[in-house]
Short mmCIF file of C-alpha atoms in Angstrom, two decimals:
data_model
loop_
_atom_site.label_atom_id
_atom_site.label_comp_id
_atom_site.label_asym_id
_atom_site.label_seq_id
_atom_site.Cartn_x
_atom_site.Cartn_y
_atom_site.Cartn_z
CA UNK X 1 47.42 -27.91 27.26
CA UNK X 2 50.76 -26.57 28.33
CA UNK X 3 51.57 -26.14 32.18
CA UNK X 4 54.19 -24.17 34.17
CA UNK X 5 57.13 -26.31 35.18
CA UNK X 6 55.97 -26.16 39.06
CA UNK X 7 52.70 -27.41 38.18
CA UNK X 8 54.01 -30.22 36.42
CA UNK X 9 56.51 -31.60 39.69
CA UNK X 10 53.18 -31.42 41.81
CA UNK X 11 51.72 -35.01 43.15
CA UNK X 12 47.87 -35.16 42.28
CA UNK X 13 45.66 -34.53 44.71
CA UNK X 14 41.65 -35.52 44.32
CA UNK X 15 39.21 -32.74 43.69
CA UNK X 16 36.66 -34.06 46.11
CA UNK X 17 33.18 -33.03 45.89
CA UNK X 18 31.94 -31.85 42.82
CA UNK X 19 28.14 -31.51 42.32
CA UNK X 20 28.06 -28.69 39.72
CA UNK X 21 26.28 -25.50 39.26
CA UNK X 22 23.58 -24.56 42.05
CA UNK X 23 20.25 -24.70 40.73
CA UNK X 24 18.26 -21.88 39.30
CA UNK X 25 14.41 -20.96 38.52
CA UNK X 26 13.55 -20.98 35.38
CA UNK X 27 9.88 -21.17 34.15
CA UNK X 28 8.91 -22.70 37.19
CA UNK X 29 11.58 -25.71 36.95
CA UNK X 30 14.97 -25.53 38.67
CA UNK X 31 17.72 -26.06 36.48
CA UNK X 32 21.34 -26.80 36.57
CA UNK X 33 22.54 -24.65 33.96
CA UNK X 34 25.59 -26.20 32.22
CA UNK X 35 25.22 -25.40 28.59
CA UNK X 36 23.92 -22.17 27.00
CA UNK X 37 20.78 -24.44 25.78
CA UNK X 38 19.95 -24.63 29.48
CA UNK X 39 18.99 -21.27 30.17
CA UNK X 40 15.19 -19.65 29.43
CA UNK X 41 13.41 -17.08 30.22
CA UNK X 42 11.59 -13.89 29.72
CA UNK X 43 13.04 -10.73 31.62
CA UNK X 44 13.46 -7.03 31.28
CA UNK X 45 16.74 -4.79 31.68
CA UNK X 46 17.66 -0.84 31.48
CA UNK X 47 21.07 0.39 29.88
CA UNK X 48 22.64 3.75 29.53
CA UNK X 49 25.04 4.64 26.78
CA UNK X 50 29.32 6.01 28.40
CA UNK X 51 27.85 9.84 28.30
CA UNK X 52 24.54 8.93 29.72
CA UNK X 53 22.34 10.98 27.10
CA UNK X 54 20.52 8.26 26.60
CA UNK X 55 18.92 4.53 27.74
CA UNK X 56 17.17 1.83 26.58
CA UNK X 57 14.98 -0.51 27.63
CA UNK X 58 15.25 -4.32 26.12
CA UNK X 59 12.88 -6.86 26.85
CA UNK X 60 14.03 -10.69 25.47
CA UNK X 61 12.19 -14.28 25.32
CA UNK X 62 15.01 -16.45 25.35
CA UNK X 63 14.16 -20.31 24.76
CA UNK X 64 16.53 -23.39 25.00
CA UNK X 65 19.32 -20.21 24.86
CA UNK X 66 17.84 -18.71 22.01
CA UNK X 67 16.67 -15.14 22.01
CA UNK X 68 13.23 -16.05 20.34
CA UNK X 69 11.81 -12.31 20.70
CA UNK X 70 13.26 -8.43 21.50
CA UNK X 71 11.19 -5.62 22.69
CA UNK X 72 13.54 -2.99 22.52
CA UNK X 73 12.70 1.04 23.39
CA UNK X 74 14.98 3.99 23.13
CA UNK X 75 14.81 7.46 24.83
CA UNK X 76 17.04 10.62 24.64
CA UNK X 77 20.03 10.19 22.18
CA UNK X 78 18.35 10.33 18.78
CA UNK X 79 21.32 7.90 17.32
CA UNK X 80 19.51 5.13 19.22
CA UNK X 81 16.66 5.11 17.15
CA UNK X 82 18.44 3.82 14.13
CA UNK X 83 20.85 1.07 16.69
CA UNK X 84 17.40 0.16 18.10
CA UNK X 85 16.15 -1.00 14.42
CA UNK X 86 19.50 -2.68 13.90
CA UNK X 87 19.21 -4.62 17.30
CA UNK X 88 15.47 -5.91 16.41
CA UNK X 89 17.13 -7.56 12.89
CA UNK X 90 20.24 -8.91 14.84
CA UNK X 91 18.95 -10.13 18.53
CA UNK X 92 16.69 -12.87 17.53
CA UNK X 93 17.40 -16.03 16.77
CA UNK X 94 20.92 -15.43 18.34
CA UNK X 95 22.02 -17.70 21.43
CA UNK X 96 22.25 -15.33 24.77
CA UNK X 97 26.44 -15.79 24.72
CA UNK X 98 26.58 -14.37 20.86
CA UNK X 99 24.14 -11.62 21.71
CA UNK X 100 26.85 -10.41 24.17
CA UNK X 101 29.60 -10.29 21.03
CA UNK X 102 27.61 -8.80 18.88
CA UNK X 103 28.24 -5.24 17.30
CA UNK X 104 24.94 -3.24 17.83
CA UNK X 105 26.60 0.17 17.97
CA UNK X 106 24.57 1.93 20.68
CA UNK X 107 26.49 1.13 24.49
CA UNK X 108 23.01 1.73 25.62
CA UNK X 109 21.41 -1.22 24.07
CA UNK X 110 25.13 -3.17 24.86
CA UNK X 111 24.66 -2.41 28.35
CA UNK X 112 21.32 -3.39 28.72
CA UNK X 113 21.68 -6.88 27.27
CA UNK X 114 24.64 -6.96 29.73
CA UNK X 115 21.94 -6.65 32.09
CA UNK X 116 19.58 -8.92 30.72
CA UNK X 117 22.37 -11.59 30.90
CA UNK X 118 23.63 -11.59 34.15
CA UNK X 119 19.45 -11.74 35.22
CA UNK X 120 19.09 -14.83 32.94
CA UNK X 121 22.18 -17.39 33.59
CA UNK X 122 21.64 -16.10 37.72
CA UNK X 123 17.86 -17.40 37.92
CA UNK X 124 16.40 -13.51 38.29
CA UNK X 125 14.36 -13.67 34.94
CA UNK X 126 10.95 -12.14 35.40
CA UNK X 127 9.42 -15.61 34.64
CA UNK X 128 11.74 -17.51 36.72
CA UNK X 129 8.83 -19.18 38.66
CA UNK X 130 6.12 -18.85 35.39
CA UNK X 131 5.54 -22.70 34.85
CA UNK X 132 6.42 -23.13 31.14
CA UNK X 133 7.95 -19.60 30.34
CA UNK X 134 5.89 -16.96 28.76
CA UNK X 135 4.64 -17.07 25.06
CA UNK X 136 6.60 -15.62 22.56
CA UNK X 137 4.41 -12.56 21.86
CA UNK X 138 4.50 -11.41 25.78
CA UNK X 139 7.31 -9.04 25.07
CA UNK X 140 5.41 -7.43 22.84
CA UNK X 141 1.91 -7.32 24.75
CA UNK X 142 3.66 -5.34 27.04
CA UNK X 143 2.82 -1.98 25.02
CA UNK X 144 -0.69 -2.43 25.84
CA UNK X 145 -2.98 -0.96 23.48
CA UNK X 146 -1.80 0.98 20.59
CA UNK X 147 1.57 -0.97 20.62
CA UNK X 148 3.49 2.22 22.07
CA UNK X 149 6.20 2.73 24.43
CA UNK X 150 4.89 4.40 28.06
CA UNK X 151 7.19 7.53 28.16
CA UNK X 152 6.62 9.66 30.79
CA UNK X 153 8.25 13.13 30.37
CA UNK X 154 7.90 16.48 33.33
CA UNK X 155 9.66 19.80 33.35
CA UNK X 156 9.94 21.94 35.84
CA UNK X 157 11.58 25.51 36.62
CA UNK X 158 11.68 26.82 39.95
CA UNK X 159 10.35 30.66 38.50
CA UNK X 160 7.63 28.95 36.62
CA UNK X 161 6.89 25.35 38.46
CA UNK X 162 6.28 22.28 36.70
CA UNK X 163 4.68 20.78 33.53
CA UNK X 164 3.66 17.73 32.64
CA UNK X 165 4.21 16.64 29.04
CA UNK X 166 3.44 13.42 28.67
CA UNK X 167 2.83 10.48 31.29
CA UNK X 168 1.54 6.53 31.30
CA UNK X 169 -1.75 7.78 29.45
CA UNK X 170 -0.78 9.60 27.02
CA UNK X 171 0.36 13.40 25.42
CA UNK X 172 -0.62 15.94 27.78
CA UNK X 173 -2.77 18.64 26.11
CA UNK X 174 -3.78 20.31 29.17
CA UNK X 175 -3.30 20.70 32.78
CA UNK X 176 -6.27 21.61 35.27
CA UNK X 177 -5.11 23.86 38.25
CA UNK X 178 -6.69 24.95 41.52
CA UNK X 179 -7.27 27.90 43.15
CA UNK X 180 -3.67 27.39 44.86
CA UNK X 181 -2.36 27.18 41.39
CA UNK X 182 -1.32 23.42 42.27
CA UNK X 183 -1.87 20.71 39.27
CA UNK X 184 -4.92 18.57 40.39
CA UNK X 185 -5.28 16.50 37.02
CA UNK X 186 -4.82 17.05 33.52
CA UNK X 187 -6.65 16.35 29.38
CA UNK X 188 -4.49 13.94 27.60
CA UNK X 189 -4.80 12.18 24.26
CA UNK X 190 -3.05 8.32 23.37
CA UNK X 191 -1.37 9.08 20.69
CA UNK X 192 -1.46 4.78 19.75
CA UNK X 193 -5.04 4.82 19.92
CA UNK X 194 -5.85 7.65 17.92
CA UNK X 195 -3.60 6.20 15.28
CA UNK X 196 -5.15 2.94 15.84
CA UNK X 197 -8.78 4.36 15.18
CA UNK X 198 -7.46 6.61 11.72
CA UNK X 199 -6.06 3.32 10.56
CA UNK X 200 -9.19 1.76 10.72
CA UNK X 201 -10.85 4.73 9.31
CA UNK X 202 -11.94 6.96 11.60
CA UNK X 203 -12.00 10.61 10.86
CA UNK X 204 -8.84 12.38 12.38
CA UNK X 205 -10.93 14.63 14.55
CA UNK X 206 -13.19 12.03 15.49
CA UNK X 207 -10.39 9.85 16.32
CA UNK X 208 -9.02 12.25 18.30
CA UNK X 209 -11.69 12.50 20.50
CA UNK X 210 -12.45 8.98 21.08
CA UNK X 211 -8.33 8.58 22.37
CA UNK X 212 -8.34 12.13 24.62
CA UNK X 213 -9.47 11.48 27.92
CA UNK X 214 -9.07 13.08 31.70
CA UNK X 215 -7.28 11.98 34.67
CA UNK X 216 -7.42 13.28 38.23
CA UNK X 217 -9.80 15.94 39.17
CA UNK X 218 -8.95 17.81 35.98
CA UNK X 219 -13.08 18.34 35.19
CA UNK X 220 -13.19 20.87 39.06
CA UNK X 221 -9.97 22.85 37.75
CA UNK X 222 -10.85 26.56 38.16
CA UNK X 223 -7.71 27.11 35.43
CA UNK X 224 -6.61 25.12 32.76
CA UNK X 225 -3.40 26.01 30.26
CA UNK X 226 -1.42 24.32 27.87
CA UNK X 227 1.84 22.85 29.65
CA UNK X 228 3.97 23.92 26.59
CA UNK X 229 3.44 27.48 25.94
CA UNK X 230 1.28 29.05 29.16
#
């Protein structure tokens, strides 16, 4: 270790008190988190490429430090896509500080693990107070049925009003207006569960059927039209 020439004419004086890093929650123990084998937990974060044409959602079980699992969902910038697929091979198994230095490409999915780290080594994971951390396998659950993304997507025009396109339950097929014209519920189909059921074996059109469903009071509409040509 070298030292400036002023530092080395200084007289020591004592540190003093020096208890270390504050505690933080972490699967329902608090820890003093020294080393990067310290840190765990399971926790969610949002990043957004320089241009902002795109995001990305990442979702990381991170055990004794080690990124054990990766959840992560693109939307807008098509390049993603193919950075996403890279980021599923390279996350796991990596410690939290390497997963910081590591080249995935996409500043979306960079930022978001930027994210995900300052939640982590700060105590703010979502299973900070979860005694014994979440299986690995949560991350995943968290598509629900069908193992798809939730994408909700809306467009609206002020000559025309709005559409929706797709929302937590699925492709919108129709929407059911009033007599004011207003949107009081709409026919969608989940486009994981259909694809689920044709897997299995299920004819496409009864498939189909068994994912479409209705939400709202789409079933008293006295008009209904299809959000992406009417």
């Amino acid at each position: 270790m070298k030292y400036a020439s002023n530092v080395e004419s200084m007289c020591r004086v004592a540190l003093g008190t020096n208890h270390g890093p504050a505690p933080i929650p972490e699967e329902g123990e608090m820890v003093q988190a020294k080393k990067i084998e310290d840190i765990s937990g399971l926790t969610h974060g949002v990043g957004w490429c320089a241009p902002q044409q795109g995001a990305c959602k990442l979702t990381l079980n991170i055990k004794d430090g080690i990124i054990e699992e990766a959840l992560i969902e693109t939307i807008g910038c098509t390049g993603m896509t193919h950075s996403a697929a890279m980021a599923s091979e390279i996350l796991p198994s990596k410690t939290i500080l390497e997963a910081l230095n590591t080249d995935l490409v996409c500043d979306a999915i960079n930022t978001a693990m930027r994210e995900l780290f300052l939640q982590i080594v700060y105590g703010r994971s979502q299973s900070a107070f979860s005694a014994g951390g979440l299986p690995v396998g949560a991350g995943f659950e968290d598509l629900g049925k069908g193992s798809r993304s939730v994408i909700g997507t809306t467009y609206g025009t002020a000559v025309k009003g709005p559409r929706y396109l797709e929302t937590a339950e699925g492709y919108i097929m129709e929407l059911g207006l009033d007599d004011n014209d207003e949107i009081i519920g709409y026919r969608f189909v989940n486009l994981g569960i259909m694809m689920e059921h044709i897997k299995q074996g299920v004819e496409p059109g009864e498939a189909f059927e068994k994912a479409s469903g209705v939400y709202g009071r789409f079933n008293d509409a006295v008009k209904t039209i299809d959000p992406r040509k009417e």
